[in-house]
Amino acid sequence: QCGGRTSGHEAPCSCNEAASDRCSTRTPSTSSCSEDLERWCERDATLIIFAWDDTLCPSTTISDADKGVLRLHALEAECVLRSAARAGRVEILSTVSGRVVEETIALYMPSLRGVLCELGIEVYSVGEGASGGRGLSRRQAITKLIRSLCGYKVGSSCSKYAGRSWEDVVIIGHSSAGRFALKDMALRRMQRDRWKASRCKQVKFIDTPSVVELSAQLRRLFGLLPALLRHDGDLDIEFVQEDLQCALDELRRT
């Protein structure tokens, strides 16, 4: 294992030409940004949390999916993770155990093995990651784990980000639990010797997507990331089916 419960041992996949172009695309800088806005785009100032289930992994429909479709989906996931990792610190939350995540990657999306290790991304299980999680609702457990990732001490546990004050916290997933958890917390950051509120940005995927629909959402997210990260304020985005039509058409031509 390497740096987390789902780290792999193989070299990262080689994307096809189109996906490779997107994987290598860097968030462009703009000279018109203020000093603060440029700071907000810096990697050490931004925490990006992805859900695993029905966000990076098509958990609902994965067992019935075509292997070729899953291979292309894994490329979409890799491109988004690489883009996000250039812009901020990236972590993944899962409602299943780390072992199940590892098995799922090995069986259905083996090209992701090595990518998480290379990018330093860890996968946290809600049940395993929330200290004293027994008896907590799912929302409470997610809130507890997100608080830990955001730098707060939770019970006797302390995350690798202890004491960190994030300027942007981004949560991406299909469940409302993470979104509500973020709203439950009053995240703050230190700036110029005074406390200011962290910007909380949320992207909600559609519920129970097919593999192709989930791939389309990841492709749509890839295009939105630069603007999302530069936005000076809180943000709440919810994908609907109509938003995905262009990406779906592109994927069906692949």
CSV table of C-alpha atoms in Angstrom, one decimal:
chain,number,residue,atom,x,y,z
A,1,GLN,CA,0.0,0.0,0.0
A,2,CYS,CA,1.1,3.6,-0.6
A,3,GLY,CA,-0.3,6.6,1.2
A,4,GLY,CA,-3.9,5.3,1.7
A,5,ARG,CA,-6.3,2.4,1.7
A,6,THR,CA,-6.6,2.2,-2.0
A,7,SER,CA,-3.1,2.9,-3.2
A,8,GLY,CA,-1.9,0.6,-6.0
A,9,HIS,CA,1.3,-0.9,-7.3
A,10,GLU,CA,1.0,-0.5,-11.0
A,11,ALA,CA,2.0,2.4,-13.2
A,12,PRO,CA,-0.8,4.8,-14.1
A,13,CYS,CA,-2.7,4.2,-17.3
A,14,SER,CA,-1.9,5.8,-20.6
A,15,CYS,CA,-4.9,7.7,-21.8
A,16,ASN,CA,-6.1,7.8,-25.4
A,17,GLU,CA,-5.1,10.9,-27.3
A,18,ALA,CA,-8.3,12.9,-26.5
A,19,ALA,CA,-8.2,12.0,-22.8
A,20,SER,CA,-4.5,12.5,-22.5
A,21,ASP,CA,-4.9,16.1,-23.9
A,22,ARG,CA,-7.5,16.8,-21.2
A,23,CYS,CA,-5.4,15.1,-18.5
A,24,SER,CA,-2.5,17.4,-19.3
A,25,THR,CA,-4.6,20.6,-19.3
A,26,ARG,CA,-3.6,22.9,-16.5
A,27,THR,CA,-5.9,25.5,-14.9
A,28,PRO,CA,-5.0,28.7,-16.7
A,29,SER,CA,-3.9,31.7,-14.7
A,30,THR,CA,-5.3,35.2,-15.3
A,31,SER,CA,-3.3,38.3,-14.8
A,32,SER,CA,-6.4,40.1,-13.8
A,33,CYS,CA,-6.8,38.0,-10.6
A,34,SER,CA,-6.2,39.8,-7.4
A,35,GLU,CA,-3.4,38.6,-5.1
A,36,ASP,CA,-6.1,37.0,-2.9
A,37,LEU,CA,-7.8,35.3,-5.8
A,38,GLU,CA,-4.5,33.9,-7.0
A,39,ARG,CA,-3.9,32.6,-3.5
A,40,TRP,CA,-7.2,30.9,-3.5
A,41,CYS,CA,-6.2,29.0,-6.6
A,42,GLU,CA,-3.1,27.7,-5.0
A,43,ARG,CA,-2.9,24.0,-4.2
A,44,ASP,CA,-2.2,24.3,-0.5
A,45,ALA,CA,-5.2,26.6,0.0
A,46,THR,CA,-7.8,24.3,-1.5
A,47,LEU,CA,-9.3,21.0,-0.3
A,48,ILE,CA,-11.3,19.0,-2.8
A,49,ILE,CA,-13.3,16.0,-1.5
A,50,PHE,CA,-14.7,13.5,-3.9
A,51,ALA,CA,-17.3,10.9,-3.0
A,52,TRP,CA,-16.4,7.4,-4.3
A,53,ASP,CA,-19.9,5.9,-4.7
A,54,ASP,CA,-21.7,7.0,-7.9
A,55,THR,CA,-19.3,9.8,-8.3
A,56,LEU,CA,-15.9,8.4,-9.2
A,57,CYS,CA,-17.1,4.8,-9.2
A,58,PRO,CA,-20.4,3.8,-10.8
A,59,SER,CA,-21.4,1.7,-7.8
A,60,THR,CA,-25.0,1.3,-8.7
A,61,THR,CA,-24.5,-0.2,-12.1
A,62,ILE,CA,-20.9,-1.3,-12.2
A,63,SER,CA,-21.5,-5.1,-12.0
A,64,ASP,CA,-23.6,-5.0,-15.2
A,65,ALA,CA,-21.4,-2.6,-17.2
A,66,ASP,CA,-19.5,-3.4,-20.3
A,67,LYS,CA,-15.7,-3.6,-19.7
A,68,GLY,CA,-15.0,-1.2,-22.6
A,69,VAL,CA,-17.4,1.4,-21.1
A,70,LEU,CA,-15.7,1.0,-17.7
A,71,ARG,CA,-12.3,1.4,-19.2
A,72,LEU,CA,-13.3,4.7,-20.8
A,73,HIS,CA,-15.0,5.8,-17.5
A,74,ALA,CA,-11.8,5.1,-15.6
A,75,LEU,CA,-10.0,7.5,-18.0
A,76,GLU,CA,-12.6,10.2,-17.3
A,77,ALA,CA,-12.0,9.7,-13.6
A,78,GLU,CA,-8.3,9.8,-13.9
A,79,CYS,CA,-8.4,13.1,-15.9
A,80,VAL,CA,-10.6,14.8,-13.3
A,81,LEU,CA,-8.5,13.6,-10.4
A,82,ARG,CA,-5.3,14.8,-12.1
A,83,SER,CA,-6.8,18.2,-12.9
A,84,ALA,CA,-8.1,18.5,-9.3
A,85,ALA,CA,-4.8,17.4,-7.8
A,86,ARG,CA,-3.0,20.2,-9.7
A,87,ALA,CA,-5.4,22.7,-8.2
A,88,GLY,CA,-5.7,21.5,-4.6
A,89,ARG,CA,-5.3,18.7,-2.1
A,90,VAL,CA,-7.6,15.8,-3.1
A,91,GLU,CA,-9.2,13.2,-0.8
A,92,ILE,CA,-12.0,10.6,-1.4
A,93,LEU,CA,-14.8,9.6,0.9
A,94,SER,CA,-16.5,6.2,0.6
A,95,THR,CA,-19.5,4.6,2.4
A,96,VAL,CA,-17.9,1.2,1.9
A,97,SER,CA,-14.7,-0.1,3.5
A,98,GLY,CA,-11.2,0.6,2.0
A,99,ARG,CA,-10.9,-3.1,1.2
A,100,VAL,CA,-14.1,-3.0,-0.9
A,101,VAL,CA,-12.8,0.0,-2.8
A,102,GLU,CA,-9.5,-1.7,-3.5
A,103,GLU,CA,-11.3,-4.8,-4.8
A,104,THR,CA,-13.6,-2.7,-7.0
A,105,ILE,CA,-10.7,-0.9,-8.5
A,106,ALA,CA,-8.8,-4.2,-9.2
A,107,LEU,CA,-11.8,-5.9,-10.7
A,108,TYR,CA,-13.5,-3.1,-12.7
A,109,MET,CA,-11.2,-0.1,-13.0
A,110,PRO,CA,-7.6,-1.4,-12.8
A,111,SER,CA,-6.2,1.6,-14.6
A,112,LEU,CA,-6.8,3.7,-11.5
A,113,ARG,CA,-4.4,1.6,-9.6
A,114,GLY,CA,-1.2,3.6,-9.1
A,115,VAL,CA,-3.0,6.9,-10.0
A,116,LEU,CA,-4.2,7.4,-6.4
A,117,CYS,CA,-0.7,6.6,-5.1
A,118,GLU,CA,1.0,8.8,-7.6
A,119,LEU,CA,-1.2,11.8,-6.7
A,120,GLY,CA,-1.1,11.2,-3.0
A,121,ILE,CA,-4.8,10.7,-2.7
A,122,GLU,CA,-6.2,8.7,0.2
A,123,VAL,CA,-9.6,7.0,0.4
A,124,TYR,CA,-11.4,7.4,3.7
A,125,SER,CA,-14.3,5.1,4.7
A,126,VAL,CA,-17.0,7.0,6.6
A,127,GLY,CA,-17.4,4.1,9.0
A,128,GLU,CA,-13.7,3.6,9.5
A,129,GLY,CA,-12.6,7.2,9.4
A,130,ALA,CA,-15.0,8.7,11.9
A,131,SER,CA,-13.7,8.0,15.3
A,132,GLY,CA,-16.4,6.7,17.5
A,133,GLY,CA,-18.7,6.5,14.5
A,134,ARG,CA,-21.0,3.8,16.1
A,135,GLY,CA,-24.4,5.1,16.7
A,136,LEU,CA,-24.0,8.1,14.4
A,137,SER,CA,-26.2,8.8,11.5
A,138,ARG,CA,-24.6,8.8,8.1
A,139,ARG,CA,-24.8,12.5,7.9
A,140,GLN,CA,-23.2,12.8,11.4
A,141,ALA,CA,-20.4,10.4,10.5
A,142,ILE,CA,-19.7,12.3,7.2
A,143,THR,CA,-19.7,15.6,9.1
A,144,LYS,CA,-17.2,14.2,11.6
A,145,LEU,CA,-14.9,12.9,8.9
A,146,ILE,CA,-15.1,16.1,6.9
A,147,ARG,CA,-14.3,18.1,10.0
A,148,SER,CA,-11.2,16.0,10.5
A,149,LEU,CA,-10.1,16.5,6.9
A,150,CYS,CA,-10.7,20.3,7.3
A,151,GLY,CA,-8.2,20.4,10.1
A,152,TYR,CA,-10.3,20.1,13.2
A,153,LYS,CA,-9.5,17.7,16.0
A,154,VAL,CA,-12.3,15.2,16.3
A,155,GLY,CA,-12.3,13.3,19.5
A,156,SER,CA,-9.0,11.6,20.1
A,157,SER,CA,-8.2,11.5,16.4
A,158,CYS,CA,-6.3,14.0,14.4
A,159,SER,CA,-5.9,14.1,10.6
A,160,LYS,CA,-2.8,14.9,8.5
A,161,TYR,CA,-4.3,18.3,8.0
A,162,ALA,CA,-4.6,19.1,11.7
A,163,GLY,CA,-4.5,22.9,12.2
A,164,ARG,CA,-4.8,23.7,8.5
A,165,SER,CA,-7.2,26.5,7.6
A,166,TRP,CA,-8.5,26.0,4.1
A,167,GLU,CA,-9.5,28.9,1.9
A,168,ASP,CA,-11.7,26.8,-0.4
A,169,VAL,CA,-13.4,23.5,0.5
A,170,VAL,CA,-15.0,21.7,-2.4
A,171,ILE,CA,-17.3,18.6,-2.1
A,172,ILE,CA,-18.3,16.6,-5.1
A,173,GLY,CA,-20.8,13.8,-5.0
A,174,HIS,CA,-24.3,12.5,-5.6
A,175,SER,CA,-25.4,12.4,-2.0
A,176,SER,CA,-26.9,15.3,-0.1
A,177,ALA,CA,-25.2,14.1,3.1
A,178,GLY,CA,-21.8,15.7,2.2
A,179,ARG,CA,-23.5,18.9,1.1
A,180,PHE,CA,-25.5,19.2,4.4
A,181,ALA,CA,-22.4,18.3,6.4
A,182,LEU,CA,-20.5,21.2,4.8
A,183,LYS,CA,-23.3,23.5,5.6
A,184,ASP,CA,-23.4,22.2,9.2
A,185,MET,CA,-19.9,23.5,9.8
A,186,ALA,CA,-18.7,27.0,10.2
A,187,LEU,CA,-15.4,26.7,8.4
A,188,ARG,CA,-13.0,29.5,9.0
A,189,ARG,CA,-9.5,30.5,7.7
A,190,MET,CA,-6.9,32.9,9.0
A,191,GLN,CA,-6.0,35.7,6.7
A,192,ARG,CA,-4.1,38.8,7.5
A,193,ASP,CA,-4.3,38.2,11.2
A,194,ARG,CA,-8.1,37.8,11.3
A,195,TRP,CA,-10.5,35.0,10.8
A,196,LYS,CA,-12.5,34.9,7.7
A,197,ALA,CA,-15.1,32.3,6.5
A,198,SER,CA,-13.8,29.6,4.2
A,199,ARG,CA,-15.5,29.4,0.8
A,200,CYS,CA,-17.6,26.2,0.6
A,201,LYS,CA,-18.3,24.9,-2.9
A,202,GLN,CA,-20.5,21.9,-3.7
A,203,VAL,CA,-21.2,20.0,-6.8
A,204,LYS,CA,-24.0,17.4,-6.7
A,205,PHE,CA,-24.2,14.7,-9.3
A,206,ILE,CA,-27.5,13.1,-10.4
A,207,ASP,CA,-28.8,10.1,-8.5
A,208,THR,CA,-28.3,6.5,-9.7
A,209,PRO,CA,-26.5,7.3,-12.9
A,210,SER,CA,-25.6,4.8,-15.6
A,211,VAL,CA,-21.8,4.4,-16.2
A,212,VAL,CA,-22.0,6.6,-19.3
A,213,GLU,CA,-24.0,9.3,-17.4
A,214,LEU,CA,-21.4,9.3,-14.7
A,215,SER,CA,-18.6,9.6,-17.2
A,216,ALA,CA,-20.5,12.5,-18.8
A,217,GLN,CA,-20.7,14.2,-15.4
A,218,LEU,CA,-17.0,13.8,-14.8
A,219,ARG,CA,-16.3,15.2,-18.2
A,220,ARG,CA,-18.6,18.2,-17.4
A,221,LEU,CA,-16.9,18.7,-14.1
A,222,PHE,CA,-13.5,18.7,-15.8
A,223,GLY,CA,-14.5,21.7,-17.8
A,224,LEU,CA,-16.0,23.5,-14.9
A,225,LEU,CA,-13.2,23.1,-12.4
A,226,PRO,CA,-11.2,26.2,-13.3
A,227,ALA,CA,-14.2,28.6,-13.0
A,228,LEU,CA,-15.4,26.8,-9.9
A,229,LEU,CA,-12.1,27.2,-8.1
A,230,ARG,CA,-11.8,30.9,-9.1
A,231,HIS,CA,-15.3,31.8,-7.9
A,232,ASP,CA,-15.0,34.3,-5.1
A,233,GLY,CA,-17.7,33.0,-2.8
A,234,ASP,CA,-19.7,30.0,-1.8
A,235,LEU,CA,-21.2,27.9,-4.7
A,236,ASP,CA,-23.8,25.2,-4.9
A,237,ILE,CA,-24.0,23.4,-8.3
A,238,GLU,CA,-26.4,20.6,-9.1
A,239,PHE,CA,-26.2,18.7,-12.3
A,240,VAL,CA,-29.4,17.8,-14.1
A,241,GLN,CA,-29.8,15.5,-17.1
A,242,GLU,CA,-30.0,18.4,-19.6
A,243,ASP,CA,-26.6,19.6,-18.5
A,244,LEU,CA,-25.0,16.4,-19.7
A,245,GLN,CA,-26.3,16.0,-23.2
A,246,CYS,CA,-23.3,17.5,-25.0
A,247,ALA,CA,-20.9,15.3,-22.9
A,248,LEU,CA,-23.1,12.2,-23.5
A,249,ASP,CA,-23.0,12.9,-27.3
A,250,GLU,CA,-19.2,13.1,-27.2
A,251,LEU,CA,-18.9,9.9,-25.2
A,252,ARG,CA,-21.2,8.0,-27.6
A,253,ARG,CA,-19.1,9.1,-30.5
A,254,THR,CA,-15.9,7.7,-28.7
